[in-house]
mmCIF file of C-alpha atoms in Angstrom:
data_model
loop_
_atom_site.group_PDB
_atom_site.id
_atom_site.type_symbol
_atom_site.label_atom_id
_atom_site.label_comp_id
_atom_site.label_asym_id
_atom_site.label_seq_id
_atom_site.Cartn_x
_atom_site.Cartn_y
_atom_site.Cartn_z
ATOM 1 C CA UNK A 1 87.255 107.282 97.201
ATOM 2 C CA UNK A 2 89.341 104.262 97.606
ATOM 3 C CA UNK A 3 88.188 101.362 99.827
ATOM 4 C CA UNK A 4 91.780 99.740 101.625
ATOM 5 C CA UNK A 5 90.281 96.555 102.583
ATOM 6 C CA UNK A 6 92.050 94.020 105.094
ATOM 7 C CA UNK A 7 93.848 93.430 108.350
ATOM 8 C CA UNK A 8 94.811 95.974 111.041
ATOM 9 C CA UNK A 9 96.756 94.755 113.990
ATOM 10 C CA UNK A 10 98.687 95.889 116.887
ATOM 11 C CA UNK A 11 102.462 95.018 116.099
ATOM 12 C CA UNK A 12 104.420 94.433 119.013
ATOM 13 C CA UNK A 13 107.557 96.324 118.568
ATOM 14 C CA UNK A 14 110.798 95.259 120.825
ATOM 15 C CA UNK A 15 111.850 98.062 123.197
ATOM 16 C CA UNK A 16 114.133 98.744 126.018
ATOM 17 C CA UNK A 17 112.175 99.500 129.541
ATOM 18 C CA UNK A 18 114.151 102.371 131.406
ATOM 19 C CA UNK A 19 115.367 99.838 133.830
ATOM 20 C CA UNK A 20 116.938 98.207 130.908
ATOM 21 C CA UNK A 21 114.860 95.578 130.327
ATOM 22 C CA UNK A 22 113.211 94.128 126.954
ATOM 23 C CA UNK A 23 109.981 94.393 126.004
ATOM 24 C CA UNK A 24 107.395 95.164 123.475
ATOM 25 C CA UNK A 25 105.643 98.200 122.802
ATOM 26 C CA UNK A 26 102.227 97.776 121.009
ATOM 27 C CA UNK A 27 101.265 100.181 117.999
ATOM 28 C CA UNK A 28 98.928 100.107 115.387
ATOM 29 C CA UNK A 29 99.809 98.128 112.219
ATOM 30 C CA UNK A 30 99.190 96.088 109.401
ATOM 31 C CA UNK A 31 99.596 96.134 105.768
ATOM 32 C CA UNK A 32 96.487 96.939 104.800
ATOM 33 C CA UNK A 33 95.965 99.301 107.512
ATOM 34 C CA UNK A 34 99.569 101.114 107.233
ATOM 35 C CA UNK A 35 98.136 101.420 103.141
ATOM 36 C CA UNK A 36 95.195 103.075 104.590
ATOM 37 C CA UNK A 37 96.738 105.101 107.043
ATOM 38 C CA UNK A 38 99.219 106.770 104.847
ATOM 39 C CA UNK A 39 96.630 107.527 102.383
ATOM 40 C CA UNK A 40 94.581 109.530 104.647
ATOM 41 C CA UNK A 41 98.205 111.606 105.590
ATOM 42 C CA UNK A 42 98.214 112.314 102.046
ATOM 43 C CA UNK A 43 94.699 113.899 101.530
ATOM 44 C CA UNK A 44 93.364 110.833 99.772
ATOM 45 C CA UNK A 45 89.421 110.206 100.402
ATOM 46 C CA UNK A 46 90.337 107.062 102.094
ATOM 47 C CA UNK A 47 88.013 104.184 103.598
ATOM 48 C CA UNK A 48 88.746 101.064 105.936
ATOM 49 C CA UNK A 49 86.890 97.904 105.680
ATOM 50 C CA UNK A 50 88.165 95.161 108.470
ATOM 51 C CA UNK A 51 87.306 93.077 111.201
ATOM 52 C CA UNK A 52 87.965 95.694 114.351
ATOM 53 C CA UNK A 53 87.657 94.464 117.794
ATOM 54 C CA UNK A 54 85.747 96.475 120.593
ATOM 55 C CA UNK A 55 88.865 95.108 122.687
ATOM 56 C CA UNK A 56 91.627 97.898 124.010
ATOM 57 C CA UNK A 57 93.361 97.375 121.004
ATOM 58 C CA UNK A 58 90.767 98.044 118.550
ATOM 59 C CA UNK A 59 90.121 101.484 120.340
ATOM 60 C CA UNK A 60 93.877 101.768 119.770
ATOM 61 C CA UNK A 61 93.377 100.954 115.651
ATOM 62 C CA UNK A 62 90.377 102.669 115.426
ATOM 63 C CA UNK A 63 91.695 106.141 117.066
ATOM 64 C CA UNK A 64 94.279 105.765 114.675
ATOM 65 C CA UNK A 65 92.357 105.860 111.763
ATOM 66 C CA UNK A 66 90.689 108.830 113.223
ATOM 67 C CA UNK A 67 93.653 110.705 113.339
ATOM 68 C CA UNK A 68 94.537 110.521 109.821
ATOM 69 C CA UNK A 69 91.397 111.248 108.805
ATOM 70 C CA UNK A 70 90.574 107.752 107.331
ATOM 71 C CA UNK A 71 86.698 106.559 107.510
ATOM 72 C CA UNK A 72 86.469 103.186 109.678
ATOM 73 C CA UNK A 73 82.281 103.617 109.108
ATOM 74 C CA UNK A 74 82.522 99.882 107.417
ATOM 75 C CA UNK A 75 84.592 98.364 110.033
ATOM 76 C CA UNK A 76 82.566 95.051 110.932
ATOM 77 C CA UNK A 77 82.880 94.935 114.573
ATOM 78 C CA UNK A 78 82.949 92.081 117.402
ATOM 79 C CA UNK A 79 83.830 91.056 120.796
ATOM 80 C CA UNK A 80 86.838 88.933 119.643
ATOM 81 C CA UNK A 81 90.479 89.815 120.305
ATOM 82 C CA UNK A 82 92.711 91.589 117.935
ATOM 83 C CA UNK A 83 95.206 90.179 116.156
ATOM 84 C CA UNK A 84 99.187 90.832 117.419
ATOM 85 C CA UNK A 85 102.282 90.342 115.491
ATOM 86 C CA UNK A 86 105.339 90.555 117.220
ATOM 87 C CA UNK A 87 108.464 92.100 115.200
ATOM 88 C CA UNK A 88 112.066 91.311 115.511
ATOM 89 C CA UNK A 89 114.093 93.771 114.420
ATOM 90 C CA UNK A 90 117.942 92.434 112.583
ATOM 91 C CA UNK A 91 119.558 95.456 111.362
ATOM 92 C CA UNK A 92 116.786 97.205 110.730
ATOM 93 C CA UNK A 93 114.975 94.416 108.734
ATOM 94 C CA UNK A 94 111.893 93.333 110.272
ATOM 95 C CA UNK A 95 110.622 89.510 110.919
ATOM 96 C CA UNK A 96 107.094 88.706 112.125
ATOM 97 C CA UNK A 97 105.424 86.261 114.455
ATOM 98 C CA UNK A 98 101.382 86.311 114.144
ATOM 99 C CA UNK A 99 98.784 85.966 116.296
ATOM 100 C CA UNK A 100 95.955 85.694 114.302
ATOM 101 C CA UNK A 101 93.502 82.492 115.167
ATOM 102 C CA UNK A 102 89.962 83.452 116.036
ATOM 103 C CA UNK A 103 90.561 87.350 116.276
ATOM 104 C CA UNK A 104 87.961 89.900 115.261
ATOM 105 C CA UNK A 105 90.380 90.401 111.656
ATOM 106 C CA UNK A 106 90.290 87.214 111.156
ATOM 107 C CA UNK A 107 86.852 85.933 111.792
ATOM 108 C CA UNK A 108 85.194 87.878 108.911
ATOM 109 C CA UNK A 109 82.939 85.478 106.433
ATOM 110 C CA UNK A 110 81.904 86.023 102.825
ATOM 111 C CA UNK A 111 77.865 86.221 104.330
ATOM 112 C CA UNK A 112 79.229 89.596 106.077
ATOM 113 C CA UNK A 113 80.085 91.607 102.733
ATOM 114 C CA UNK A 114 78.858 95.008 103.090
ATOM 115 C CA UNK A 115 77.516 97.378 100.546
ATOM 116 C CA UNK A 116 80.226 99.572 99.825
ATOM 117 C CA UNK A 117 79.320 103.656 98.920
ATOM 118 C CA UNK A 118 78.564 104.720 95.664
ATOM 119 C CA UNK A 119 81.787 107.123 95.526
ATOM 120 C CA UNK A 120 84.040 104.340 95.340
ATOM 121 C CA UNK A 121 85.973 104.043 92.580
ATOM 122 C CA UNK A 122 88.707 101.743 93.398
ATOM 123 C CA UNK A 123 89.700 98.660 96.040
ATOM 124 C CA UNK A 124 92.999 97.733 97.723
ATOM 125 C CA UNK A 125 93.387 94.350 98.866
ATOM 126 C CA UNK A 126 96.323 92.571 100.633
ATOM 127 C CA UNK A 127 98.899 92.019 103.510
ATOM 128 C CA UNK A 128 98.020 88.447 105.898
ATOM 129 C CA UNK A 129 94.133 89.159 105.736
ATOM 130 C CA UNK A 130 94.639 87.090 102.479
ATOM 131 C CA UNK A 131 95.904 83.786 103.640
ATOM 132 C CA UNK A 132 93.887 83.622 107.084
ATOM 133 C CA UNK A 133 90.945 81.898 106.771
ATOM 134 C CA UNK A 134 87.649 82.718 106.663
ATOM 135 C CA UNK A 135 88.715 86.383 106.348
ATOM 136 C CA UNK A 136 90.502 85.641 103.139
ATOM 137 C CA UNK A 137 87.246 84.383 101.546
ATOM 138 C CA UNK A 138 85.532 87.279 102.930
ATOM 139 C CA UNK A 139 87.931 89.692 100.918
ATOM 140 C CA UNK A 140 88.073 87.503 97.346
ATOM 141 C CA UNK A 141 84.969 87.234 96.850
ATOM 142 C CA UNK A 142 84.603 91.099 97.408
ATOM 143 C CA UNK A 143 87.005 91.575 95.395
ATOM 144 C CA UNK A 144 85.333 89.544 92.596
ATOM 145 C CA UNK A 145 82.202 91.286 93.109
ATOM 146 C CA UNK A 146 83.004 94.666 92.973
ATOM 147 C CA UNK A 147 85.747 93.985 90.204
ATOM 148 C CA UNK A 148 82.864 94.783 87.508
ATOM 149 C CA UNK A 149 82.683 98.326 88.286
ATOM 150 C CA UNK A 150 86.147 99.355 90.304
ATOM 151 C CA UNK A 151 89.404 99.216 89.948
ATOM 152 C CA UNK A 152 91.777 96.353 91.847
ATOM 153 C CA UNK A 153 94.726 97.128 93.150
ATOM 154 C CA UNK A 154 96.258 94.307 95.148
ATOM 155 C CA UNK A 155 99.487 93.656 96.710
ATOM 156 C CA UNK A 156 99.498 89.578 97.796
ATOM 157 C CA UNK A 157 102.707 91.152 100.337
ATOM 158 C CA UNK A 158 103.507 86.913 100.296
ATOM 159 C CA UNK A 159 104.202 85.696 103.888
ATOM 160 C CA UNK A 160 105.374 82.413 103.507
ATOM 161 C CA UNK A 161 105.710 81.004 106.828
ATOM 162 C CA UNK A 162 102.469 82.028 107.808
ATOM 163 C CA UNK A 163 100.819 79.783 105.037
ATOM 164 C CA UNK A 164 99.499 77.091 106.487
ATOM 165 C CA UNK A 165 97.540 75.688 103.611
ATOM 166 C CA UNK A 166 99.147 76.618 100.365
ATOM 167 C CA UNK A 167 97.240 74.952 97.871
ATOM 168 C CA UNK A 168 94.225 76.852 98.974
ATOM 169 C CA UNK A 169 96.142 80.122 99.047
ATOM 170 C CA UNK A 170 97.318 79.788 95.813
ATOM 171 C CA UNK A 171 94.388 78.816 94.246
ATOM 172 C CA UNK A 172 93.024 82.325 96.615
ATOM 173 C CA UNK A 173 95.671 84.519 94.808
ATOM 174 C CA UNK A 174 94.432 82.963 90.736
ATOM 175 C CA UNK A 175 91.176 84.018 91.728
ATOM 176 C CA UNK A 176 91.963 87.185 92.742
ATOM 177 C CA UNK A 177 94.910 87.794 90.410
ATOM 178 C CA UNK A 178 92.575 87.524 87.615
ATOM 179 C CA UNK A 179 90.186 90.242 88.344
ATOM 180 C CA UNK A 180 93.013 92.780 89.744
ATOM 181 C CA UNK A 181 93.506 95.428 87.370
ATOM 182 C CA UNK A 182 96.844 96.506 89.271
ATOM 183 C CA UNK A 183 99.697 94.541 90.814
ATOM 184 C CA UNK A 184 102.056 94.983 93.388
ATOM 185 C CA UNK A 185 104.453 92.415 94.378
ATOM 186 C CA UNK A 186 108.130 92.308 95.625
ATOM 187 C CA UNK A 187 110.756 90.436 93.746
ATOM 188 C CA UNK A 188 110.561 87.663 96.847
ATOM 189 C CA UNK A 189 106.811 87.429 96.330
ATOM 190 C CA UNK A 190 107.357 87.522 92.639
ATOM 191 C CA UNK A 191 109.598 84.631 92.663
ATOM 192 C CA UNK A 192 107.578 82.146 95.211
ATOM 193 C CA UNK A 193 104.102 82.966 93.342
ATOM 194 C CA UNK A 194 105.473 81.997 90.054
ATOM 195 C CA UNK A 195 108.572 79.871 90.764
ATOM 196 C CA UNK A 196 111.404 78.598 88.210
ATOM 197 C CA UNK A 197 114.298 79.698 85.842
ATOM 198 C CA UNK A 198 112.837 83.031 83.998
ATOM 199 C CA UNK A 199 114.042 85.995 84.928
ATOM 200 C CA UNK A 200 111.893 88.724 87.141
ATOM 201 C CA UNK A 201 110.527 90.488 83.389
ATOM 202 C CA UNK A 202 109.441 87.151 81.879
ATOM 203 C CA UNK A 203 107.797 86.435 85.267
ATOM 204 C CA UNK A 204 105.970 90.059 85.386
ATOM 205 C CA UNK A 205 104.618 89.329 82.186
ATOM 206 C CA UNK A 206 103.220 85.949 83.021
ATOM 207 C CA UNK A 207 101.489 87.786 85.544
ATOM 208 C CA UNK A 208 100.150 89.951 82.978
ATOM 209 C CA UNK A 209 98.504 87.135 81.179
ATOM 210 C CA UNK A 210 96.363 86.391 84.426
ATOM 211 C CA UNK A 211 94.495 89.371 84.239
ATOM 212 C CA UNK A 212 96.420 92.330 85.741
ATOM 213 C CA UNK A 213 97.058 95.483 83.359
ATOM 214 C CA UNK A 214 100.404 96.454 84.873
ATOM 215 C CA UNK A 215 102.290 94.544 87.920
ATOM 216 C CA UNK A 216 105.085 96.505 89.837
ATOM 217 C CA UNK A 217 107.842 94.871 91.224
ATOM 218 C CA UNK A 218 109.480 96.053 93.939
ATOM 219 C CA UNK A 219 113.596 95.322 94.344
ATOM 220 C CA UNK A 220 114.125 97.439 97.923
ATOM 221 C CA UNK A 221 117.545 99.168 97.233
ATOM 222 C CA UNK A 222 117.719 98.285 93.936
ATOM 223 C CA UNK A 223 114.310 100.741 92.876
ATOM 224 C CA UNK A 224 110.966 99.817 91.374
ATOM 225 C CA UNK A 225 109.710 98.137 87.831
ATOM 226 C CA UNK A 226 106.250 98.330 86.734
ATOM 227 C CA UNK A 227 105.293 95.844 83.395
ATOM 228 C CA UNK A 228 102.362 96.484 81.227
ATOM 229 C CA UNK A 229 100.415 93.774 79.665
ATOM 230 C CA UNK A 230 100.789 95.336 76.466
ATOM 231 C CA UNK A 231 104.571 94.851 76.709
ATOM 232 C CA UNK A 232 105.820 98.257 77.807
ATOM 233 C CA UNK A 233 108.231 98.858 81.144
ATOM 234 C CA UNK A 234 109.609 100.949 82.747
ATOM 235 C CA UNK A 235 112.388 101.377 86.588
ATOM 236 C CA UNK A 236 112.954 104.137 88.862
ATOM 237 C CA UNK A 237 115.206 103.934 91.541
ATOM 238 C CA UNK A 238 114.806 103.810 95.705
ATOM 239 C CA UNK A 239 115.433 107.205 96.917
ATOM 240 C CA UNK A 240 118.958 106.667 98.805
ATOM 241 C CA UNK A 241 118.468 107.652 103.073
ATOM 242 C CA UNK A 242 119.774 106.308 106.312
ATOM 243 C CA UNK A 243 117.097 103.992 107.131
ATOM 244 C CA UNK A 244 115.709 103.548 110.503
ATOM 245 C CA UNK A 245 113.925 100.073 109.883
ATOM 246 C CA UNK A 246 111.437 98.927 107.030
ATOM 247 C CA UNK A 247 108.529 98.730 108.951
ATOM 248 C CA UNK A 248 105.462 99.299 106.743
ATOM 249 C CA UNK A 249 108.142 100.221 104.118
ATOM 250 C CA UNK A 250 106.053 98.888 100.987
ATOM 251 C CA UNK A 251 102.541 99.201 102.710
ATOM 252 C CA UNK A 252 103.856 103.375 102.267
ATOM 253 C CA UNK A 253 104.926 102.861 98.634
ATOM 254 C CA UNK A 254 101.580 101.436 97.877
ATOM 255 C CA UNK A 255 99.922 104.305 99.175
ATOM 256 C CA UNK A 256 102.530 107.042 97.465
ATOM 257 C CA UNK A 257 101.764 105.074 94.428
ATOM 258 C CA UNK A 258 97.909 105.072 94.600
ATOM 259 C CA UNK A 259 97.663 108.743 96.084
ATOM 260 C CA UNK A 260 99.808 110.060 92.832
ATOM 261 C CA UNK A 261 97.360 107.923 90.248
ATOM 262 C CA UNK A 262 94.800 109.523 92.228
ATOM 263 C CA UNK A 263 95.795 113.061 92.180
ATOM 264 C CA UNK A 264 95.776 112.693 88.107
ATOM 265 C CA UNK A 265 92.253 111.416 88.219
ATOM 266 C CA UNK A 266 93.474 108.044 86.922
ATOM 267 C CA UNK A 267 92.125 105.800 90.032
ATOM 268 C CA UNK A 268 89.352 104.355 88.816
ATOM 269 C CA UNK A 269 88.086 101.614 85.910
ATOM 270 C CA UNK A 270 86.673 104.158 83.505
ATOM 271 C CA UNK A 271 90.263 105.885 83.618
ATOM 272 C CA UNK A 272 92.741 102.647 84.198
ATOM 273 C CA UNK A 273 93.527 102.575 79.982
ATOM 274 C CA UNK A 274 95.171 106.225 80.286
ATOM 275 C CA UNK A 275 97.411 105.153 82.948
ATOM 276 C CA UNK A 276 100.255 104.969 80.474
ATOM 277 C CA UNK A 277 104.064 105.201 81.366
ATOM 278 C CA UNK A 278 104.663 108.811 81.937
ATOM 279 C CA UNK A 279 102.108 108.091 84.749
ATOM 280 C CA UNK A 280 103.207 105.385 86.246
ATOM 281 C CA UNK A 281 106.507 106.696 86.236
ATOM 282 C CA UNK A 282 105.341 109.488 88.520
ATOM 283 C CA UNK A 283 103.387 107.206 90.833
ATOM 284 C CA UNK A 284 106.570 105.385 91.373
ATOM 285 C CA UNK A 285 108.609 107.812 92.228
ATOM 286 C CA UNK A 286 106.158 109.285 94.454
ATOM 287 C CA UNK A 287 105.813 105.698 96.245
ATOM 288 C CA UNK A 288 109.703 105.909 96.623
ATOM 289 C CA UNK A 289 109.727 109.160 98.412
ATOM 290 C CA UNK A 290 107.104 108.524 100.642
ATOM 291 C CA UNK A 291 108.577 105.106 101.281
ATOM 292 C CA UNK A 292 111.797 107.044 102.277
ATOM 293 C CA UNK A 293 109.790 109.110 104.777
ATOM 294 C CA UNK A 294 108.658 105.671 106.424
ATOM 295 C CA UNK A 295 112.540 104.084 106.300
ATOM 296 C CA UNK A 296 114.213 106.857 107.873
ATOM 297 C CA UNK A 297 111.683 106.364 111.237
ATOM 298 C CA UNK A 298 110.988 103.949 113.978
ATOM 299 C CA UNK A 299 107.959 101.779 112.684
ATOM 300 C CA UNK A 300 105.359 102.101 110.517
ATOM 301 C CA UNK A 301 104.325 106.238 110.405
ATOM 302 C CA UNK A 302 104.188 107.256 106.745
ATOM 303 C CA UNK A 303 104.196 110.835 106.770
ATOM 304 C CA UNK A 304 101.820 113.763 106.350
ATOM 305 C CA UNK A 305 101.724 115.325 102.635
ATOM 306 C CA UNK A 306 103.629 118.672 103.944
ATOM 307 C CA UNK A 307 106.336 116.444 105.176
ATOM 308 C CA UNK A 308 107.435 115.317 101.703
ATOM 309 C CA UNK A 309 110.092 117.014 99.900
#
């Protein structure tokens, strides 16, 4: 089983009332949780750990999770609000606003950690739950305590103008970086978590030498890279359709990725040294194509395993 563990939020998507006025529309998002949910679509034994609200909103999340057939058992739950981001939409590229201060999400403290069940066998961290504060603590140092036994996949999905501290964060992200087995980042987040004149290969392998066996960058239309700390590469390219927006675009890749290292019995610590390129190759082509499934529709809903080509 794989344990997707951070924030799920409502984001409030701009729409157009039938009287022709603007307004927002409120469905179920977040990184993490958009990981999640498109993991359960794809048959994966998938569990949620998060701060979820008793509010209307966390019914909304929760009955989500349902749905796809994700486990929200570990859910810590209060009486606080849940968190909102609201999206602008520019060509189909999508801009947040958060809402995130003293929200159930948010809220969660390192005294809280759970035990997690014994059929784990790996942990996916990232998205906003990792710069908010006290959540953020809540999820490194799970991530450092189970790192012993489970694999870490983590995606730090950099939102820059939500840091508020960044000198904390960073120091957040070493910590974390260094017990992640797997790394996802974007070529953006690439370039503001290790900043200066190397190109995106030297910088990949830098990020190597923290810890990580193999980091994937991501380059939207330009395709994926994934770098192995024992020097090895390899690129695919984005599957070409008309897109839609990119709403939970790389929160979908993550989960193609993950589902396809799953499928080969390869998700887990024991098995993370046979994850070799001819794998990884596969995983990233299958986070491409479900990524393209998520492009070429309004918001964030990855799609069912039958609905892949």
């Amino acid at each position: 089983m794989i344990l997707c563990c951070g924030e799920a939020l409502i984001d409030m998507i701009p729409a157009v009332s039938d009287h022709g006025k603007k307004g927002f529309v409120p469905h179920a998002g977040g990184a993490v949780f958009n990981t999640a949910i498109a993991l359960g679509r794809l048959g994966i034994d998938t569990a949620f750990l998060t701060g979820l609200s008793r509010d209307l909103f966390g019914h909304q999340l929760e009955q989500s999770l349902v749905e796809s057939r994700v486990d929200s058992s570990l859910a810590i739950r209060s009486d606080l609000p849940t968190t909102l981001a609201f999206v602008e939409l520019n060509e189909g590229q999508a801009r947040y606003t958060f809402y995130d201060e003293n929200t159930a999400g948010c809220s969660l403290t390192p005294e809280q950690l759970p035990d997690i069940p014994k059929k784990t066998t790996a942990l996916y961290f990232g998205g906003i739950s990792l710069i908010s504060e006290p959540c953020a603590d809540f999820y490194a140092a799970l991530a450092v305590r189970e790192a012993t036994d489970n694999l870490i996949f983590m995606d730090p999905n950099v939102r820059a103008a939500f840091i508020r501290a960044e000198k904390p964060y960073r120091a957040r992200l070493e910590k974390m970086l260094a017990v992640a087995n797997i790394v996802k980042v974007s070529d953006e987040d690439l370039d503001w978590i290790k900043p200066g004149p190397e190109n995106l290969e030297e910088k990949a392998q830098v990020l190597c030498a923290q810890g990580p066996q193999i980091v994937i960058v991501t380059r939207g239309a330009e395709g994926a890279n994934a770098f192995f700390a024992n020097g090895e590469k390899i690129a695919v390219p984005a599957q070409r359709v008309p897109i839609v927006d990119t709403v939970g675009a790389g929160d979908t890749f993550n989960a193609g990725v993950i589902a396809k290292l799953a499928e080969k019995n390869l998700l887990s610590k024991k098995e993370l040294k046979q994850i070799d390129t001819a794998a990884m190759d596969d995983a990233l082509r299958h986070g491409a194509a479900v990524a393209a499934v998520t492009v070429s529709r309004a918001g964030a809903n990855p799609p069912w395993a039958h609905e892949l080509p």
